[in-house]
Amino acid sequence: MKRIGVFTSGGDAPGMNAAIRAVVRAGIYYDKEIIGIYRGYEGMIEGDFVPMDVRSVSNILQRGGTILKSARSTEFKTPEGRAKAYEQLKKHNIDGLIGIGGDGSFTGMHHLYKEHGIPYVCLPGTIDNDIPGTDYTIGFDTATNTAVEAIDKIRDTALSHNRLFFIEVMGRDSGYIAINAGIAGGAVSVIIPEEQTSIDELVKKLNEGGKHNKSSSLVIVAEGGKSGSAMEIAQKVKEKSSYFDTKVTILGHLQRGGAPTYFDRVLASKMGVAAVESLDEGKTDVMIGIVNNKMVYNKFEEIMTQPKYVHKDDLRIAKILSI
Ligand SMILES: Nc1ncnc2c1ncn2[C@@H]1O[C@H](COP(=O)(O)OP(=O)(O)O)[C@@H](O)[C@H]1O
Ligand SMILES: O=P(O)(O)OC[C@H]1O[C@](O)(COP(=O)(O)O)[C@@H](O)[C@@H]1O
Ligand SMILES: [Mg+2]
């Protein structure tokens, strides 16, 4: 393994820069040439490559976003698109890849490997924490802290006006950000895609809160749930009860930006070094994960056939604490 390509793909996540830095520095430490690939699979298809030296990753450890930029590429989902990407990698003598992205990016790397034999190691980089085989993904901790900070601020208004707020958080089809931000932010109820929510039960719960003199109520809604968006759920609740002065806040892309927490910086740094070392040792078709505070190497087929659900116990805890 002499030349390693590194790229970020899918939604950007805080800590991606720390991971790029670790890959570049560890690669150079082990006498590899590191080639940065811009804009994920789009840049791979177009051959948008740049050699990276030690100083090219100075002062990025603490920055959100990704200096390599990211993209979602429709073309790469086709065998033809991946063949184009492979031609570019061959032309630039790239022997292996380290990709930083979510479940979609991991699936893309797996297909490229199966079709063209390019060894790769994936680092889980997504705010959603929706990939099996790791307790945490890079960016999840920062995004959840950002959501909690926003929830605390909204509580000030909720308290001052005795209002009911529905706060929508990201996570695509996963409730990880929602349940953790819900526990940390003291939500009266957390609505996640993994569970069916009854509007009648929610109204009952809110009414009980009213009877117990709750002066503010915050409901955290994960995007992507079957019960609808925060806006739709708020509307349904209003139709069933005129008791509440209701407002809706969608946190949106606020959750993707900002300086990574210490946790995400350390996680990304450890995973970046592990990626270079494991690729050099001959590991491939794997995603690095952290499980019980230990680095693990997950084969694509072993983890991507399994769903990753929020811990049932977390839902129980949120419920107990919201009375
Ligand atoms: N099933 C797939 N086959 C091949 N490539 C895929 C597949 N799913 C996703 N990708 C590639 O990975 C990119 C990033 O995936 P996406 O789901 O958008 O984000 P993330 O990697 O953060 O989950 C997609 O734009 C696409 O190019
Ligand atoms: O920024 P976009 O393209 O609108 O995508 C929004 C989606 O990206 C995310 O922020 C991150 O998802 P990925 O890491 O899978 O790309 C999701 O929580 C959200 O559903
Ligand atoms: Mg994803």
CSV table of N, CA and C in Angstrom, one decimal, residues 218-306:
chain,number,residue,atom,x,y,z
A,218,LEU,N,-42.0,20.4,26.4
A,218,LEU,CA,-41.2,20.3,25.1
A,218,LEU,C,-41.3,18.9,24.6
A,219,VAL,N,-41.8,18.8,23.4
A,219,VAL,CA,-41.9,17.5,22.7
A,219,VAL,C,-40.8,17.4,21.7
A,220,ILE,N,-40.0,16.4,21.7
A,220,ILE,CA,-38.9,16.3,20.7
A,220,ILE,C,-39.4,15.3,19.6
A,221,VAL,N,-39.3,15.7,18.4
A,221,VAL,CA,-39.8,14.9,17.3
A,221,VAL,C,-38.6,14.6,16.3
A,222,ALA,N,-38.4,13.3,16.1
A,222,ALA,CA,-37.3,13.0,15.1
A,222,ALA,C,-37.9,13.1,13.7
A,223,GLU,N,-37.2,13.7,12.8
A,223,GLU,CA,-37.7,13.7,11.4
A,223,GLU,C,-37.8,12.3,11.0
A,224,GLY,N,-38.6,12.1,9.9
A,224,GLY,CA,-38.6,10.8,9.3
A,224,GLY,C,-39.5,9.7,10.0
A,225,GLY,N,-40.3,10.2,10.9
A,225,GLY,CA,-41.2,9.2,11.6
A,225,GLY,C,-42.5,9.1,10.9
A,226,LYS,N,-43.2,7.9,11.1
A,226,LYS,CA,-44.5,7.6,10.4
A,226,LYS,C,-45.6,8.5,10.9
A,227,SER,N,-45.4,9.1,12.1
A,227,SER,CA,-46.5,10.0,12.7
A,227,SER,C,-46.5,11.3,12.0
A,228,GLY,N,-45.4,11.6,11.2
A,228,GLY,CA,-45.4,12.9,10.5
A,228,GLY,C,-44.3,13.8,11.1
A,229,SER,N,-44.2,15.0,10.5
A,229,SER,CA,-43.2,16.0,10.9
A,229,SER,C,-43.7,16.7,12.2
A,230,ALA,N,-42.9,17.5,12.8
A,230,ALA,CA,-43.3,18.2,14.0
A,230,ALA,C,-44.5,19.1,13.7
A,231,MET,N,-44.4,19.7,12.5
A,231,MET,CA,-45.5,20.6,12.1
A,231,MET,C,-46.9,19.8,12.1
A,232,GLU,N,-46.8,18.6,11.4
A,232,GLU,CA,-48.0,17.8,11.3
A,232,GLU,C,-48.5,17.3,12.6
A,233,ILE,N,-47.6,16.9,13.5
A,233,ILE,CA,-48.0,16.3,14.8
A,233,ILE,C,-48.6,17.5,15.6
A,234,ALA,N,-48.0,18.7,15.6
A,234,ALA,CA,-48.5,19.8,16.3
A,234,ALA,C,-49.9,20.1,15.9
A,235,GLN,N,-50.2,20.0,14.6
A,235,GLN,CA,-51.5,20.3,14.0
A,235,GLN,C,-52.5,19.3,14.5
A,236,LYS,N,-52.1,18.0,14.5
A,236,LYS,CA,-53.0,17.0,15.0
A,236,LYS,C,-53.3,17.2,16.5
A,237,VAL,N,-52.3,17.6,17.3
A,237,VAL,CA,-52.6,17.8,18.7
A,237,VAL,C,-53.5,19.0,18.9
A,238,LYS,N,-53.3,20.0,18.1
A,238,LYS,CA,-54.2,21.2,18.2
A,238,LYS,C,-55.7,20.8,17.9
A,239,GLU,N,-55.8,19.9,16.9
A,239,GLU,CA,-57.2,19.5,16.5
A,239,GLU,C,-57.9,18.8,17.7
A,240,LYS,N,-57.1,18.1,18.5
A,240,LYS,CA,-57.7,17.3,19.6
A,240,LYS,C,-57.8,18.0,20.9
A,241,SER,N,-57.0,19.1,21.0
A,241,SER,CA,-57.1,19.9,22.3
A,241,SER,C,-56.7,21.3,22.0
A,242,SER,N,-57.6,22.2,22.4
A,242,SER,CA,-57.4,23.7,22.2
A,242,SER,C,-56.7,24.3,23.4
A,243,TYR,N,-56.3,23.4,24.4
A,243,TYR,CA,-55.8,23.8,25.7
A,243,TYR,C,-54.5,24.5,25.6
A,244,PHE,N,-53.6,24.1,24.6
A,244,PHE,CA,-52.2,24.5,24.5
A,244,PHE,C,-52.0,25.7,23.6
A,245,ASP,N,-51.1,26.6,24.0
A,245,ASP,CA,-50.5,27.6,23.1
A,245,ASP,C,-49.3,26.9,22.5
A,246,THR,N,-49.4,26.5,21.2
A,246,THR,CA,-48.4,25.6,20.6
A,246,THR,C,-47.5,26.3,19.6
A,247,LYS,N,-46.2,26.0,19.6
A,247,LYS,CA,-45.2,26.5,18.7
A,247,LYS,C,-44.4,25.3,18.1
A,248,VAL,N,-43.8,25.5,17.0
A,248,VAL,CA,-43.0,24.5,16.4
A,248,VAL,C,-41.6,25.1,16.0
A,249,THR,N,-40.6,24.4,16.3
A,249,THR,CA,-39.2,24.8,15.9
A,249,THR,C,-38.5,23.6,15.2
A,250,ILE,N,-38.0,23.9,14.0
A,250,ILE,CA,-37.3,22.8,13.3
A,250,ILE,C,-35.8,23.2,13.4
A,251,LEU,N,-35.0,22.4,14.0
A,251,LEU,CA,-33.6,22.8,14.2
A,251,LEU,C,-32.7,22.6,12.9
A,252,GLY,N,-33.1,21.7,12.1
A,252,GLY,CA,-32.5,21.6,10.8
A,252,GLY,C,-30.9,21.5,10.8
A,253,HIS,N,-30.4,22.2,9.8
A,253,HIS,CA,-28.9,22.1,9.5
A,253,HIS,C,-28.0,22.7,10.6
A,254,LEU,N,-28.6,23.5,11.5
A,254,LEU,CA,-27.9,24.0,12.6
A,254,LEU,C,-27.1,22.8,13.3
A,255,GLN,N,-27.8,21.6,13.3
A,255,GLN,CA,-27.2,20.5,14.0
A,255,GLN,C,-26.0,19.9,13.3
A,256,ARG,N,-25.8,20.2,12.0
A,256,ARG,CA,-24.7,19.6,11.3
A,256,ARG,C,-23.4,20.4,11.4
A,257,GLY,N,-23.5,21.7,11.9
A,257,GLY,CA,-22.3,22.6,11.8
A,257,GLY,C,-21.7,22.7,13.2
A,258,GLY,N,-20.6,23.5,13.2
A,258,GLY,CA,-20.0,23.9,14.4
A,258,GLY,C,-18.7,23.1,14.8
A,259,ALA,N,-18.0,23.6,15.7
A,259,ALA,CA,-16.8,23.0,16.2
A,259,ALA,C,-17.1,21.6,16.8
A,260,PRO,N,-16.4,20.6,16.5
A,260,PRO,CA,-16.6,19.3,17.1
A,260,PRO,C,-16.3,19.3,18.6
A,261,THR,N,-17.1,18.5,19.4
A,261,THR,CA,-16.8,18.4,20.8
A,261,THR,C,-15.4,17.6,21.0
A,262,TYR,N,-14.9,17.7,22.2
A,262,TYR,CA,-13.7,16.9,22.5
A,262,TYR,C,-13.9,15.4,22.1
A,263,PHE,N,-15.1,14.9,22.4
A,263,PHE,CA,-15.4,13.5,22.2
A,263,PHE,C,-15.3,13.2,20.7
A,264,ASP,N,-15.9,14.0,19.8
A,264,ASP,CA,-15.8,13.7,18.4
A,264,ASP,C,-14.4,13.9,17.9
A,265,ARG,N,-13.6,14.8,18.4
A,265,ARG,CA,-12.2,15.0,18.0
A,265,ARG,C,-11.4,13.8,18.3
A,266,VAL,N,-11.6,13.3,19.5
A,266,VAL,CA,-10.8,12.1,20.0
A,266,VAL,C,-11.2,10.9,19.2
A,267,LEU,N,-12.5,10.7,19.0
A,267,LEU,CA,-13.0,9.5,18.3
A,267,LEU,C,-12.5,9.5,16.9
A,268,ALA,N,-12.6,10.7,16.2
A,268,ALA,CA,-12.1,10.8,14.8
A,268,ALA,C,-10.6,10.6,14.7
A,269,SER,N,-9.9,11.1,15.7
A,269,SER,CA,-8.4,11.0,15.6
A,269,SER,C,-8.0,9.5,15.8
A,270,LYS,N,-8.6,8.8,16.8
A,270,LYS,CA,-8.3,7.4,17.0
A,270,LYS,C,-8.7,6.6,15.8
A,271,MET,N,-9.9,6.9,15.2
A,271,MET,CA,-10.3,6.1,14.1
A,271,MET,C,-9.5,6.3,12.8
A,272,GLY,N,-9.0,7.6,12.7
A,272,GLY,CA,-8.2,7.9,11.5
A,272,GLY,C,-6.9,7.1,11.5
A,273,VAL,N,-6.3,7.1,12.7
A,273,VAL,CA,-5.0,6.3,12.8
A,273,VAL,C,-5.3,4.8,12.6
A,274,ALA,N,-6.3,4.3,13.2
A,274,ALA,CA,-6.7,2.9,13.1
A,274,ALA,C,-7.0,2.6,11.6
A,275,ALA,N,-7.5,3.5,10.9
A,275,ALA,CA,-7.9,3.2,9.4
A,275,ALA,C,-6.6,3.0,8.6
A,276,VAL,N,-5.6,3.9,8.8
A,276,VAL,CA,-4.3,3.8,8.1
A,276,VAL,C,-3.6,2.4,8.5
A,277,GLU,N,-3.6,2.2,9.7
A,277,GLU,CA,-2.9,1.0,10.2
A,277,GLU,C,-3.5,-0.3,9.7
A,278,SER,N,-4.9,-0.3,9.8
A,278,SER,CA,-5.5,-1.6,9.4
A,278,SER,C,-5.5,-1.8,7.9
A,279,LEU,N,-5.6,-0.7,7.1
A,279,LEU,CA,-5.6,-0.8,5.7
A,279,LEU,C,-4.2,-1.4,5.3
A,280,ASP,N,-3.2,-0.8,5.9
A,280,ASP,CA,-1.8,-1.3,5.6
A,280,ASP,C,-1.6,-2.7,6.0
A,281,GLU,N,-2.3,-3.2,7.1
A,281,GLU,CA,-2.2,-4.6,7.5
A,281,GLU,C,-2.9,-5.5,6.6
A,282,GLY,N,-3.7,-5.0,5.6
A,282,GLY,CA,-4.4,-5.8,4.7
A,282,GLY,C,-5.9,-6.0,5.0
A,283,LYS,N,-6.4,-5.2,6.0
A,283,LYS,CA,-7.9,-5.3,6.2
A,283,LYS,C,-8.6,-4.5,5.1
A,284,THR,N,-9.7,-5.1,4.7
A,284,THR,CA,-10.5,-4.4,3.7
A,284,THR,C,-12.0,-4.7,3.9
A,285,ASP,N,-12.9,-3.9,3.2
A,285,ASP,CA,-14.3,-4.1,3.2
A,285,ASP,C,-14.8,-4.0,4.7
A,286,VAL,N,-14.2,-3.2,5.5
A,286,VAL,CA,-14.6,-3.0,6.8
A,286,VAL,C,-14.9,-1.6,7.2
A,287,MET,N,-15.7,-1.5,8.2
A,287,MET,CA,-15.9,-0.2,8.9
A,287,MET,C,-15.4,-0.2,10.3
A,288,ILE,N,-14.6,0.8,10.6
A,288,ILE,CA,-14.1,0.8,12.0
A,288,ILE,C,-15.3,1.3,12.9
A,289,GLY,N,-15.3,0.7,14.1
A,289,GLY,CA,-16.3,1.1,15.1
A,289,GLY,C,-15.7,1.2,16.4
A,290,ILE,N,-16.4,1.8,17.3
A,290,ILE,CA,-16.0,1.8,18.7
A,290,ILE,C,-17.1,1.1,19.5
A,291,VAL,N,-16.7,0.0,20.2
A,291,VAL,CA,-17.7,-0.8,21.0
A,291,VAL,C,-17.1,-1.0,22.4
A,292,ASN,N,-17.8,-0.6,23.4
A,292,ASN,CA,-17.3,-0.7,24.8
A,292,ASN,C,-15.9,-0.1,24.9
A,293,ASN,N,-15.7,1.0,24.2
A,293,ASN,CA,-14.4,1.8,24.2
A,293,ASN,C,-13.2,1.1,23.6
A,294,LYS,N,-13.5,0.1,22.7
A,294,LYS,CA,-12.5,-0.6,22.0
A,294,LYS,C,-12.7,-0.5,20.5
A,295,MET,N,-11.6,-0.3,19.7
A,295,MET,CA,-11.8,-0.2,18.2
A,295,MET,C,-12.2,-1.6,17.7
A,296,VAL,N,-13.1,-1.7,16.9
A,296,VAL,CA,-13.5,-2.9,16.2
A,296,VAL,C,-13.5,-2.7,14.7
A,297,TYR,N,-13.4,-3.9,14.0
A,297,TYR,CA,-13.4,-3.8,12.5
A,297,TYR,C,-14.6,-4.7,12.0
A,298,ASN,N,-15.6,-4.0,11.5
A,298,ASN,CA,-16.8,-4.7,11.1
A,298,ASN,C,-16.8,-5.0,9.6
A,299,LYS,N,-17.0,-6.2,9.2
A,299,LYS,CA,-17.1,-6.6,7.8
A,299,LYS,C,-18.5,-6.1,7.3
A,300,PHE,N,-18.5,-5.6,6.1
A,300,PHE,CA,-19.7,-5.0,5.6
A,300,PHE,C,-20.9,-5.9,5.8
A,301,GLU,N,-20.8,-7.2,5.3
A,301,GLU,CA,-21.9,-8.1,5.3
A,301,GLU,C,-22.4,-8.4,6.8
A,302,GLU,N,-21.4,-8.3,7.7
A,302,GLU,CA,-21.8,-8.7,9.1
A,302,GLU,C,-22.7,-7.6,9.7
A,303,ILE,N,-22.5,-6.4,9.4
A,303,ILE,CA,-23.3,-5.3,10.1
A,303,ILE,C,-24.4,-4.7,9.2
A,304,MET,N,-24.2,-4.6,7.9
A,304,MET,CA,-25.1,-3.8,7.2
A,304,MET,C,-26.4,-4.6,6.8
A,305,THR,N,-26.5,-5.8,7.3
A,305,THR,CA,-27.7,-6.6,7.1
A,305,THR,C,-28.6,-6.4,8.4
A,306,GLN,N,-28.0,-5.8,9.4
A,306,GLN,CA,-28.7,-5.6,10.6
A,306,GLN,C,-29.2,-4.2,10.8
